[in-house]
PDB file of C-alpha atoms and ligand atoms in Angstrom:
ATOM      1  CA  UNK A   1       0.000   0.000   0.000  1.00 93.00           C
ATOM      2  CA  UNK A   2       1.634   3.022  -1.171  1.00 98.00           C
ATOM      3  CA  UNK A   3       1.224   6.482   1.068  1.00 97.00           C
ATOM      4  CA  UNK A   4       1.671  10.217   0.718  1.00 98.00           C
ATOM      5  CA  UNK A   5       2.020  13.442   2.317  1.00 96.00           C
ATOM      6  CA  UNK A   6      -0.748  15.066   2.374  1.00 96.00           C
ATOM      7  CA  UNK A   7      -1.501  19.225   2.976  1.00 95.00           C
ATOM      8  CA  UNK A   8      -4.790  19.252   3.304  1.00 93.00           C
ATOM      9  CA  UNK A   9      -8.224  17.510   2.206  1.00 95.00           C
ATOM     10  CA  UNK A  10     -11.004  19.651   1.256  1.00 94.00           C
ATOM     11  CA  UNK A  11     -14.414  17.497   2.223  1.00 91.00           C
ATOM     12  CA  UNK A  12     -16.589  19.638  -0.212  1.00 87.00           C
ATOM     13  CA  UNK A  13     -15.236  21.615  -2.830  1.00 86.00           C
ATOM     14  CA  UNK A  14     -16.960  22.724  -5.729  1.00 83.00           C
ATOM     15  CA  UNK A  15     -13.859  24.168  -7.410  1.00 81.00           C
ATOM     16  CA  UNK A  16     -11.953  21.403  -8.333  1.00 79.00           C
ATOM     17  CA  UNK A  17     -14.203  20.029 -10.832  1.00 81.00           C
ATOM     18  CA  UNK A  18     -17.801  19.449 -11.591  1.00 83.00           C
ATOM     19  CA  UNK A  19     -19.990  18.652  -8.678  1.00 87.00           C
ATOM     20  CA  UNK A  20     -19.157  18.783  -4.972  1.00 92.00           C
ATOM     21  CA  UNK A  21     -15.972  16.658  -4.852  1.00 95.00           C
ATOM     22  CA  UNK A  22     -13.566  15.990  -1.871  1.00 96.00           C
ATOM     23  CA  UNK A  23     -10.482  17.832  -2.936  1.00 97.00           C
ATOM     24  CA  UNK A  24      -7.003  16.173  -1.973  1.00 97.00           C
ATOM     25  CA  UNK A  25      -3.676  18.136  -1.847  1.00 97.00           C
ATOM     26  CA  UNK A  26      -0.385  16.471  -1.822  1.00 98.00           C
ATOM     27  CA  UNK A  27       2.866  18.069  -0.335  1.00 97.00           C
ATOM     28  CA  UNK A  28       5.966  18.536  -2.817  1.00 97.00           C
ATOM     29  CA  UNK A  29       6.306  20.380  -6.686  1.00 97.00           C
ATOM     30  CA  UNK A  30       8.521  20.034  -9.222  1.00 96.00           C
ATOM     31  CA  UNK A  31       8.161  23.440 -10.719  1.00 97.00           C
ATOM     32  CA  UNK A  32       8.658  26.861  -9.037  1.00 95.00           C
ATOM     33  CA  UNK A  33       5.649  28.902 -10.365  1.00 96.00           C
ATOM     34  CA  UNK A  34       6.071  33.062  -9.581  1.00 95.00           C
ATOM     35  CA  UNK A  35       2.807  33.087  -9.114  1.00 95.00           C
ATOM     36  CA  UNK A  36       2.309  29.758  -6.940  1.00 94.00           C
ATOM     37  CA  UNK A  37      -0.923  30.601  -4.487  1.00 91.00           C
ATOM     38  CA  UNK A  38       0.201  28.132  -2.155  1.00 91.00           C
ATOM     39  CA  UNK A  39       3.864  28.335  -1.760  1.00 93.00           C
ATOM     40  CA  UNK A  40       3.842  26.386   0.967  1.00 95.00           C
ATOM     41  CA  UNK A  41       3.326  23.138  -0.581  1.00 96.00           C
ATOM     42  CA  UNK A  42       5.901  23.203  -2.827  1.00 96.00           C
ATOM     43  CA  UNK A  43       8.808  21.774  -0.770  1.00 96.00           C
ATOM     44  CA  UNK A  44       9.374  18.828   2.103  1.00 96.00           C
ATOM     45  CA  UNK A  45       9.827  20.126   6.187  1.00 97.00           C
ATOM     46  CA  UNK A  46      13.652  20.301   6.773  1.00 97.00           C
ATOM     47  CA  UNK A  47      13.032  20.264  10.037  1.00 97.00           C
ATOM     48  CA  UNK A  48      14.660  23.260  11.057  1.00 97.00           C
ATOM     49  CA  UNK A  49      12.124  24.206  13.865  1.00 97.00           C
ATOM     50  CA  UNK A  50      11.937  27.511  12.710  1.00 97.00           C
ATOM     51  CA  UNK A  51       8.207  27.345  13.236  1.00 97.00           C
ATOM     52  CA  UNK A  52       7.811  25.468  16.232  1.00 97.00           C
ATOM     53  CA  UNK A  53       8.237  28.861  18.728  1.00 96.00           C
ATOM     54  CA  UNK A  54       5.416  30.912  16.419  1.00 96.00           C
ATOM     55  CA  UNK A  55       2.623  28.609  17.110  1.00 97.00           C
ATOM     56  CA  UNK A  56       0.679  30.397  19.671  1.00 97.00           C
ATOM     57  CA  UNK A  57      -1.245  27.083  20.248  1.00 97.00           C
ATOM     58  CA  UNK A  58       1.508  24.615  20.737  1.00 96.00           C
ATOM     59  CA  UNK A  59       0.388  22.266  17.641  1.00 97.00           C
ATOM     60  CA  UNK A  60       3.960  21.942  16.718  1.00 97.00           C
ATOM     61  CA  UNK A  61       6.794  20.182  19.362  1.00 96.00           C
ATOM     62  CA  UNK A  62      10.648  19.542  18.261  1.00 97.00           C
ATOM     63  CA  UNK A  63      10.587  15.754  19.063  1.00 95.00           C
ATOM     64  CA  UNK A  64      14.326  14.443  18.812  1.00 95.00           C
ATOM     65  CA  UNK A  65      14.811  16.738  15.863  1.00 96.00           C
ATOM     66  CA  UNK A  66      11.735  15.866  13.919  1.00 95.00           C
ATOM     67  CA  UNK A  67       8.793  18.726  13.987  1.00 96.00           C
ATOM     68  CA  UNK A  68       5.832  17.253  15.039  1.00 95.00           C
ATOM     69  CA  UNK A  69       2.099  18.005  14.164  1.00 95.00           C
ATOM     70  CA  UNK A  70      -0.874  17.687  16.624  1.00 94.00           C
ATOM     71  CA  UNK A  71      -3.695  18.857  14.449  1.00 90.00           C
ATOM     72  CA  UNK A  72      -6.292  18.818  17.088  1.00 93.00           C
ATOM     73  CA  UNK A  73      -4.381  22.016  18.822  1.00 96.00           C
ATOM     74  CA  UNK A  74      -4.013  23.877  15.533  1.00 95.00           C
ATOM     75  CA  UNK A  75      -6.642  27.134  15.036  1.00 96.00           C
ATOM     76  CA  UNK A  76      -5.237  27.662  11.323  1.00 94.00           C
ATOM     77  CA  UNK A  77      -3.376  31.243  11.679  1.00 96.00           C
ATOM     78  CA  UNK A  78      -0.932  30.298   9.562  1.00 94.00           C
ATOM     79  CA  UNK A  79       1.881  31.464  11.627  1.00 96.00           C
ATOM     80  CA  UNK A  80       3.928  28.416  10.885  1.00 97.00           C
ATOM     81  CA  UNK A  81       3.818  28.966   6.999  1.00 94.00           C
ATOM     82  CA  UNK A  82       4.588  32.442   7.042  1.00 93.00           C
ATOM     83  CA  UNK A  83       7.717  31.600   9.178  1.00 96.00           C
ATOM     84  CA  UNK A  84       8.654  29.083   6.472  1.00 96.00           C
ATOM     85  CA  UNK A  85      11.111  29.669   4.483  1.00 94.00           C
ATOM     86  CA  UNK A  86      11.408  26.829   2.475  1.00 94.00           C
ATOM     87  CA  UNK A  87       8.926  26.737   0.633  1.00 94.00           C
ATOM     88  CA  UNK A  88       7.515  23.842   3.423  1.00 97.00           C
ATOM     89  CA  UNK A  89       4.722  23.836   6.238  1.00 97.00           C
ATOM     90  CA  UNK A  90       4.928  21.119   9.233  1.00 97.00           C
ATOM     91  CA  UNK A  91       1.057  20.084   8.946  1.00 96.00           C
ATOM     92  CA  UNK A  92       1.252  17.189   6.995  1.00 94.00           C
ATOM     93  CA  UNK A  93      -0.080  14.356   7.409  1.00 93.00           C
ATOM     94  CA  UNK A  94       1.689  11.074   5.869  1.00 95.00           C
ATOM     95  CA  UNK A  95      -1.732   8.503   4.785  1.00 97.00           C
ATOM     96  CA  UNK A  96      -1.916   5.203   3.062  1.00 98.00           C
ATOM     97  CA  UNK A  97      -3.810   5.303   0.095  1.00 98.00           C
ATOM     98  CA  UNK A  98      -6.633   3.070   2.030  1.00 98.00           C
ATOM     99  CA  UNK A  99      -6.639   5.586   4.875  1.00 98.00           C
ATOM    100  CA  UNK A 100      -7.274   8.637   2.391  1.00 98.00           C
ATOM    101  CA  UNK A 101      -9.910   6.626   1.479  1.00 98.00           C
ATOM    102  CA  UNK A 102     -11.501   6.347   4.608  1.00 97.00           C
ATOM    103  CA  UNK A 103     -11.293   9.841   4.808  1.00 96.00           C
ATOM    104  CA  UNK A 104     -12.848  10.572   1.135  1.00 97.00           C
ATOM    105  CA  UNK A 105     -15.813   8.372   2.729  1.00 95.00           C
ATOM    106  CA  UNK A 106     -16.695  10.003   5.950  1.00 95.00           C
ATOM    107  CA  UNK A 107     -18.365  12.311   3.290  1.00 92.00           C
ATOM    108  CA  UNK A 108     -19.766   9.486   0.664  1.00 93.00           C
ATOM    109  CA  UNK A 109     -23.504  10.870   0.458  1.00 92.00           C
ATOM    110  CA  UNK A 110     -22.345  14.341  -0.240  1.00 92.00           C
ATOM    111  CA  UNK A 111     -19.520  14.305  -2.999  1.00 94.00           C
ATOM    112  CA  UNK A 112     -19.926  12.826  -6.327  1.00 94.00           C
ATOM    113  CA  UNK A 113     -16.240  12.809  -7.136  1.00 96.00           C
ATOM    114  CA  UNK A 114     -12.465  13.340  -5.766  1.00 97.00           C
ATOM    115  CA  UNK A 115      -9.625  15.346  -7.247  1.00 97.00           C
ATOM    116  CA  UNK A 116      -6.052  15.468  -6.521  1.00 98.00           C
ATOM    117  CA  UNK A 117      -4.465  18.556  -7.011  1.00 96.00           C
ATOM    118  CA  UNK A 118      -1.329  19.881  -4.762  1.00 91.00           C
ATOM    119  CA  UNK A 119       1.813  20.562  -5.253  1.00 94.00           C
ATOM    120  CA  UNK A 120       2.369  18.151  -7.799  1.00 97.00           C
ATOM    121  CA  UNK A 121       0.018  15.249  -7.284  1.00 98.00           C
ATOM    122  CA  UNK A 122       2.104  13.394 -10.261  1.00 98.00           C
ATOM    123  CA  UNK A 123       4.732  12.797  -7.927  1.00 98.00           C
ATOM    124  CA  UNK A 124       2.560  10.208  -5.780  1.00 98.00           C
ATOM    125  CA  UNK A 125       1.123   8.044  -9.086  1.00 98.00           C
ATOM    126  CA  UNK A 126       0.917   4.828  -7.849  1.00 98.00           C
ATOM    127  CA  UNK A 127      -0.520   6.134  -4.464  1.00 98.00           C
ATOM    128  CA  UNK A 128      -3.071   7.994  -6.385  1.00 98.00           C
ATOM    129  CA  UNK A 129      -3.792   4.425  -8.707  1.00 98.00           C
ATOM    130  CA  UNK A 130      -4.681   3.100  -5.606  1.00 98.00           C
ATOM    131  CA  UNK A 131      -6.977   6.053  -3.737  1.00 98.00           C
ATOM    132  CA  UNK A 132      -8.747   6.067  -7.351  1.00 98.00           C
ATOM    133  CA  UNK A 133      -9.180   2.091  -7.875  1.00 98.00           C
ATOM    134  CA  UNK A 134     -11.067   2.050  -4.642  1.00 98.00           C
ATOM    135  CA  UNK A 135     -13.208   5.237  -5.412  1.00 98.00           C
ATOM    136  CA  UNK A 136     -14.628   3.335  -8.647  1.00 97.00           C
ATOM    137  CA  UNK A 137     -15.671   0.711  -6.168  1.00 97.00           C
ATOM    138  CA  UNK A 138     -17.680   3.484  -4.708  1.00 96.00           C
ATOM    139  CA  UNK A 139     -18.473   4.831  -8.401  1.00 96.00           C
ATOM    140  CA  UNK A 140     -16.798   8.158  -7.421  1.00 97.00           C
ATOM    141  CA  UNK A 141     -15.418  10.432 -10.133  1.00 97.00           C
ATOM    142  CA  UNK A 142     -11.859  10.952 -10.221  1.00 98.00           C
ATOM    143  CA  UNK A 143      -9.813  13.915 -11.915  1.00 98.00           C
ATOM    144  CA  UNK A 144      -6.167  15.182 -11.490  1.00 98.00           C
ATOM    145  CA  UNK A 145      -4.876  18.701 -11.316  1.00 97.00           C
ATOM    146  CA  UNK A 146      -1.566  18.372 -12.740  1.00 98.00           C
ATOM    147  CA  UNK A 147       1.345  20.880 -14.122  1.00 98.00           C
ATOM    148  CA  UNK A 148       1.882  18.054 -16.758  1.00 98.00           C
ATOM    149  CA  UNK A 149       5.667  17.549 -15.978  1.00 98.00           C
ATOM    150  CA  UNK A 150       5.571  13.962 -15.020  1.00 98.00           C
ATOM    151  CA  UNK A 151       4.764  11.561 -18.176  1.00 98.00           C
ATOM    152  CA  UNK A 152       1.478  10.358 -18.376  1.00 98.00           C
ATOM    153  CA  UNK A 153       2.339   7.140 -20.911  1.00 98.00           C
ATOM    154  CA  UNK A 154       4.243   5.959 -18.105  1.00 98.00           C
ATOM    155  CA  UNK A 155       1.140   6.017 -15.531  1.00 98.00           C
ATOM    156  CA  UNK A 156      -1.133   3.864 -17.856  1.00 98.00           C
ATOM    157  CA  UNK A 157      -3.039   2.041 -14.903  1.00 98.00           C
ATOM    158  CA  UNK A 158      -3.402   5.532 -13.143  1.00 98.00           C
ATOM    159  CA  UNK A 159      -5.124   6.864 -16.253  1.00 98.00           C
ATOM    160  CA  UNK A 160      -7.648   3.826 -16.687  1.00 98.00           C
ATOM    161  CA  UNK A 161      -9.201   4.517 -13.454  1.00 98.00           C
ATOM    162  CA  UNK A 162      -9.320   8.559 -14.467  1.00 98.00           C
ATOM    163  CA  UNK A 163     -12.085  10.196 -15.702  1.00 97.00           C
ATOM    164  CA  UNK A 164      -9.765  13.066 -16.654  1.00 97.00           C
ATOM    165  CA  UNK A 165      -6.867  15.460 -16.098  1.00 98.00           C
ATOM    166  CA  UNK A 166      -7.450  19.367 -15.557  1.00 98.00           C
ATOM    167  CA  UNK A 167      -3.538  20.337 -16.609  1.00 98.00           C
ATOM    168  CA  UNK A 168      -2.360  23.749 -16.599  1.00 98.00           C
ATOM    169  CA  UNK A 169       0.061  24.628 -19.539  1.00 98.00           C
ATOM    170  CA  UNK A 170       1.717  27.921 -17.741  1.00 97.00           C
ATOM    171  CA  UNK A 171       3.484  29.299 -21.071  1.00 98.00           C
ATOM    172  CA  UNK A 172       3.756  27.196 -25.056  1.00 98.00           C
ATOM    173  CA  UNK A 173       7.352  28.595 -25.580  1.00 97.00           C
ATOM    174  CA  UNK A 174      10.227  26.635 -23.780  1.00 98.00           C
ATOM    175  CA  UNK A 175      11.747  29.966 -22.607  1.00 97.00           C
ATOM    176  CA  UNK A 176       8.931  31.539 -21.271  1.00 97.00           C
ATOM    177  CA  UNK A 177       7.847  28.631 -19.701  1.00 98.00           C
ATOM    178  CA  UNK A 178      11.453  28.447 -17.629  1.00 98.00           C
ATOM    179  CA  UNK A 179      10.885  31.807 -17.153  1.00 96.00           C
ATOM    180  CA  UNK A 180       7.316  31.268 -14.912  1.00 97.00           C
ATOM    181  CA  UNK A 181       8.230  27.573 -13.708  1.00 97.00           C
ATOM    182  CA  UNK A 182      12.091  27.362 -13.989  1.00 97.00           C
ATOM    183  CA  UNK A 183      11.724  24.216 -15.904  1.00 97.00           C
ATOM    184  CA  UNK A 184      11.021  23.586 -19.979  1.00 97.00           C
ATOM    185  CA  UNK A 185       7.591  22.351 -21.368  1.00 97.00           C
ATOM    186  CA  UNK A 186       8.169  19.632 -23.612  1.00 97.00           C
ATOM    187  CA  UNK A 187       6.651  16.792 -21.738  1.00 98.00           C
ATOM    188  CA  UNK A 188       4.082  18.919 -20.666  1.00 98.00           C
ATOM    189  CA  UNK A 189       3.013  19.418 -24.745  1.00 98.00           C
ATOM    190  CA  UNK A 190       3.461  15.906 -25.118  1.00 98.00           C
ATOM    191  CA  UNK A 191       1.070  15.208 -22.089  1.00 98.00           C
ATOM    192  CA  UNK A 192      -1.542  17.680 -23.376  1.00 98.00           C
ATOM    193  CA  UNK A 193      -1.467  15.521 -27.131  1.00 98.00           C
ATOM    194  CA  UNK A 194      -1.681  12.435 -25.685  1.00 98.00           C
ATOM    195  CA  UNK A 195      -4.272  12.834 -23.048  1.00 98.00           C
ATOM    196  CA  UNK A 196      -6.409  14.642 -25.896  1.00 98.00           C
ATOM    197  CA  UNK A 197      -5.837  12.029 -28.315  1.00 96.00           C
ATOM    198  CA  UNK A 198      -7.102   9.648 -25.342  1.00 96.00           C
ATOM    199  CA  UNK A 199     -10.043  11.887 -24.837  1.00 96.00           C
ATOM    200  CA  UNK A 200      -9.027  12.251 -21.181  1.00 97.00           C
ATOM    201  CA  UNK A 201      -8.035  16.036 -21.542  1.00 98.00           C
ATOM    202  CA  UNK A 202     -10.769  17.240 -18.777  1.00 97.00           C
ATOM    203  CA  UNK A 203      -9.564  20.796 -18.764  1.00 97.00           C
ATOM    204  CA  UNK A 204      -6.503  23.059 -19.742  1.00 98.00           C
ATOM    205  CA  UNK A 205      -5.682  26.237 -17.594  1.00 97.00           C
ATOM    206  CA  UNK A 206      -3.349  29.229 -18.570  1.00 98.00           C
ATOM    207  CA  UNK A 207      -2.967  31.851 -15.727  1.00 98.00           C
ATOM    208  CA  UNK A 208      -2.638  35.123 -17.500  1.00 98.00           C
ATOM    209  CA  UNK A 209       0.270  37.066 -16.491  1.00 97.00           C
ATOM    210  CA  UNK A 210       0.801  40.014 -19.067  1.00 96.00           C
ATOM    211  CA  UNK A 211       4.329  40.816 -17.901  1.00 93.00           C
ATOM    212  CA  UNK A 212       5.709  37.383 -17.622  1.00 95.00           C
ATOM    213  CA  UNK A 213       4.751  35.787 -21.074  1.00 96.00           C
ATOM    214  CA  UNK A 214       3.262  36.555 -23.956  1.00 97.00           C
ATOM    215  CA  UNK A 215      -0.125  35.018 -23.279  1.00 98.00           C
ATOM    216  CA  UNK A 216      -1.431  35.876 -26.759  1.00 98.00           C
ATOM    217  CA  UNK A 217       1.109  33.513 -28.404  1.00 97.00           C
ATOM    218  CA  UNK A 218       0.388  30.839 -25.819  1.00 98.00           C
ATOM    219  CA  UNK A 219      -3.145  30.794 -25.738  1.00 98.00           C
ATOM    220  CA  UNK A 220      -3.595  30.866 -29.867  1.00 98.00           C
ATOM    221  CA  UNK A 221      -0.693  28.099 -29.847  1.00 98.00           C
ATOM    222  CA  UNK A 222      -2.175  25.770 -27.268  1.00 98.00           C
ATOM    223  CA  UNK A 223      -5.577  26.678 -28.510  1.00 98.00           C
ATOM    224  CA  UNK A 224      -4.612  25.402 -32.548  1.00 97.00           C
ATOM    225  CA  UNK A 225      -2.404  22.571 -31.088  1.00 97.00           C
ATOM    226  CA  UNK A 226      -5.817  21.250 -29.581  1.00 98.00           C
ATOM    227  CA  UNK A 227      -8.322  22.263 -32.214  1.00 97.00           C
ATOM    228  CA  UNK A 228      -8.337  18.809 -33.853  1.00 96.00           C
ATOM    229  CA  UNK A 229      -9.167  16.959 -30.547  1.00 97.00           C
ATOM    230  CA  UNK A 230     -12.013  18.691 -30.040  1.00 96.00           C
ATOM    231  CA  UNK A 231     -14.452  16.805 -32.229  1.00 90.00           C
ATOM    232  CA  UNK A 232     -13.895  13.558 -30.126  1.00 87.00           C
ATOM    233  CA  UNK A 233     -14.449  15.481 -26.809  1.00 91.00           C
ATOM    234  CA  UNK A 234     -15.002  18.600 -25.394  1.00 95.00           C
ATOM    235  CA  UNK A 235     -12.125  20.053 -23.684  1.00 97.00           C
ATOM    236  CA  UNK A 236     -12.542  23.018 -21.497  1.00 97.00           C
ATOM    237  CA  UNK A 237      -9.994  26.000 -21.648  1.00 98.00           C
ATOM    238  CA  UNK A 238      -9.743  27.811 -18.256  1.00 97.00           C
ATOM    239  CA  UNK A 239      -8.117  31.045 -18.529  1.00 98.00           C
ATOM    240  CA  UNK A 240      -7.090  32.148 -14.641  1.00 97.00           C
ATOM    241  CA  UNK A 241      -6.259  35.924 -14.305  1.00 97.00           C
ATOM    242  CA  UNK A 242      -3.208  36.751 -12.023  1.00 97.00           C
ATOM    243  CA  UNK A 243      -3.933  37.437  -8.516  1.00 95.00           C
ATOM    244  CA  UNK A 244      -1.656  38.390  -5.935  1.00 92.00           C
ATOM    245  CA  UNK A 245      -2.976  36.402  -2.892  1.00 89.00           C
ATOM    246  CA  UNK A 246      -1.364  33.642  -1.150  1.00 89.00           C
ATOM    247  CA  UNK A 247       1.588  34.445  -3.624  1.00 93.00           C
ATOM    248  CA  UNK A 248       5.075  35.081  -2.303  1.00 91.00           C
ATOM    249  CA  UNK A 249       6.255  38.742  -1.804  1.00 88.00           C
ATOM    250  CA  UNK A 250       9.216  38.872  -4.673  1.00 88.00           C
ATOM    251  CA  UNK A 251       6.553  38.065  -7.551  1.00 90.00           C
ATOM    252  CA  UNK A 252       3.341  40.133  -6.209  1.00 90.00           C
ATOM    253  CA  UNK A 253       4.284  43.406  -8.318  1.00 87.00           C
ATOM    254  CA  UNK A 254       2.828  41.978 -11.587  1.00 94.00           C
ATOM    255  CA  UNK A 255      -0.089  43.445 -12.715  1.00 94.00           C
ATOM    256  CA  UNK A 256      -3.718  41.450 -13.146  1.00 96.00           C
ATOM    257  CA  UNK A 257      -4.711  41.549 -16.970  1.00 97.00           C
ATOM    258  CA  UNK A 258      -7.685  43.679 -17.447  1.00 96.00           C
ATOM    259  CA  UNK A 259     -11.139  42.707 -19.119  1.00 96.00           C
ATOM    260  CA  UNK A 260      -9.675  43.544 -22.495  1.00 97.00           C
ATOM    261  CA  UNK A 261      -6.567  41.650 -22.175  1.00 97.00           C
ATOM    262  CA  UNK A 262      -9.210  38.597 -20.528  1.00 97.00           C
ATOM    263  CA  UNK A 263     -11.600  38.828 -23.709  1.00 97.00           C
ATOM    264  CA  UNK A 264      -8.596  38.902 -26.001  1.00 97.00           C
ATOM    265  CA  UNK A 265      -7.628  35.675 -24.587  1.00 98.00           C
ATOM    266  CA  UNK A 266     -10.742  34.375 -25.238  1.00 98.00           C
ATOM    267  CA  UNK A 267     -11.489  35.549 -28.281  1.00 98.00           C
ATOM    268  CA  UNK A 268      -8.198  33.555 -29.744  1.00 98.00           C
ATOM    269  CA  UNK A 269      -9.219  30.538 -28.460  1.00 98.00           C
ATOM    270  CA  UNK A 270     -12.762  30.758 -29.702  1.00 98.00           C
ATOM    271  CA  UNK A 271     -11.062  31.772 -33.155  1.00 97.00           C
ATOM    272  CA  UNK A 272      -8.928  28.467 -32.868  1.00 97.00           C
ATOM    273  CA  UNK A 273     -12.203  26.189 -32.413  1.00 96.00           C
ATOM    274  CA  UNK A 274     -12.784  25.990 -28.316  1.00 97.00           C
ATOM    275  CA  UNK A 275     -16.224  26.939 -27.136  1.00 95.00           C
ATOM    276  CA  UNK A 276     -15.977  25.880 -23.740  1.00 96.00           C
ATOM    277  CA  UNK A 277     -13.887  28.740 -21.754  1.00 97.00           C
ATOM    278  CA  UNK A 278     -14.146  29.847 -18.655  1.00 96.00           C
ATOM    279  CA  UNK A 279     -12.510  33.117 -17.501  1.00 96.00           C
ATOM    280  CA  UNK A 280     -11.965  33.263 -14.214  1.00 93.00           C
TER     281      UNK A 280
HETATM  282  S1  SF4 B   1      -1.425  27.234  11.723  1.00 90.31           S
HETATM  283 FE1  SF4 B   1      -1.657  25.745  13.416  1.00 90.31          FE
HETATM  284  S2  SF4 B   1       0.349  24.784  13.581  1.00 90.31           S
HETATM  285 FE2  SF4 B   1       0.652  26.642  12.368  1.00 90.31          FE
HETATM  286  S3  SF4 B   1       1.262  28.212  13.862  1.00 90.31           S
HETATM  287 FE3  SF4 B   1      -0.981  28.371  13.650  1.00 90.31          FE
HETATM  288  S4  SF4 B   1      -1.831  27.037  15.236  1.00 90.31           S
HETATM  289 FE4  SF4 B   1       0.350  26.507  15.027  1.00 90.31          FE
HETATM  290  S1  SF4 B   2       7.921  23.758   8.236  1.00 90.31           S
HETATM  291 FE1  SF4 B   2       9.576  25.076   7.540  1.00 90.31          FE
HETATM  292  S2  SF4 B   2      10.106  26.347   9.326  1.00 90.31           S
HETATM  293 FE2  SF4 B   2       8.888  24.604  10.105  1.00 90.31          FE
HETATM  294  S3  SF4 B   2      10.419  23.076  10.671  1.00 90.31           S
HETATM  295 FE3  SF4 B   2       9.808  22.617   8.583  1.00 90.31          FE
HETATM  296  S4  SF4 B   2      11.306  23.658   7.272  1.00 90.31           S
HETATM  297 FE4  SF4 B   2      11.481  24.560   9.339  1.00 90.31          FE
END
């Protein structure tokens, strides 16, 4: 039984996906997003004990070197996180892929699916196979949020028990993609082809940054890449504007697009065949 670390589970969301689904975020990223709302998942605890003195609740103890969690003290200030600064919180909590599961069913009557999102939820594959194999027992729904940089034709089983992948493509050119993430995009263009071509491309986002990357290039690129996939299933394109919350102080001087710059977007991608957008 494989196991992750887990950030936090959402029992009801209705924003990670159709319906009210239980929303699971994994600790740990591979890319280093400017704009990253939750920079705190992105990297593992060090254990420095940095934190441990700011919690005003003692929910975190320095046992033998190792920080350690106790939830049920915890009031959510987010003391410890600011403190952080690696990138890391100390409240995880490390699950098997049965206990998530047990989890996902305390709520059972009111969700009608469960999506992993993070982080990176592509680093855990085999423990998300396993969450999502028993979920079809339950005849849950089961998407992934992903930033597309771990190959999905290496995850076959994972795929055949999900419904679909919501992946965000963060720039089309290799440079200005390692300019927003650090790292390159071509797995994450092969990913996009291949999960269209196996009509399990739920969802593409692009957060529009204006100053960062040329989003006009990237939207009409990914936008006529995709065009011939849409006849065997609808694929939704989700175009996110930059906001500065949550995001870390260095990167929060870029400006949000306005409406124009928003209906511009979407008019290139309804030019390029998509008719399912959602600007957020
Ligand atoms: S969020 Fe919880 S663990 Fe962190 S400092 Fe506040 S009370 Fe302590
Ligand atoms: S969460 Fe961050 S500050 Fe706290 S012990 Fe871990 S690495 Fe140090």
């Amino acid at each position: 039984m494989f196991c992750a670390d887990i950030n936090k589970i959402i029992p009801f969301s209705s924003v990670d996906g159709p319906g009210n689904r239980a929303a699971i975020f994994l600790q740990g990223c591979n890319f280093n997003c400017r704009y990253c709302h939750n920079p705190e998942t992105r990297n593992h605890c060090i254990n420095c004990m940095d934190c441990v003195p700011g919690c005003p609740t003692n929910a975190l103890k320095n046992n033998n070197g190792k920080v350690e969690f106790y939830p049920e003290k915890c009031i959510g200030c987010d003391n410890c996180i600011n403190i952080c600064k690696y990138g890391a919180t100390p409240r995880i909590v490390r699950l098997t892929s049965r206990e998530t599961f047990e989890k996902i069913c305390e709520n059972l009557p009111f969700i009608r699916g469960v999506t992993f999102s993070g982080g990176e939820c592509m680093l855990y594959p085999d423990f998300m196979r396993e969450v999502f194999s028993l979920c079809k027992e339950k005849n849950l729904g089961t998407l992934i949020d992903s930033n597309g940089s771990v190959d999905f034709k290496k995850h076959l089983g994972l795929l055949e028990v999900t419904d679909g992948v919501m992946l965000d493509i963060k720039a089309y050119d290799f440079d200005e993609h390692i300019k927003v993430t650090d790292k390159g995009n071509d797995i994450v263009l092969k990913n996009a082809l291949f999960l269209a071509e196996r009509g399990k491309l739920f969802e593409i986002r692009t957060v529009i940054v204006p100053e960062l990357f040329d989003f006009r290039k990237t939207v009409d690129d990914i936008s006529r890449i995709l065009s011939p996939y849409l006849e065997r299933s609808n694929i939704r394109y989700k175009l996110i504007s930059y906001r500065e919350n949550g995001v870390r102080k260095e990167y929060r001087n870029y400006r949000m697009p306005n409406e124009k710059e928003l209906n511009e977007a979407k008019d290139i991608a309804v030019k390029n065949g998509f008719n399912d957008i959602v600007l957020i």
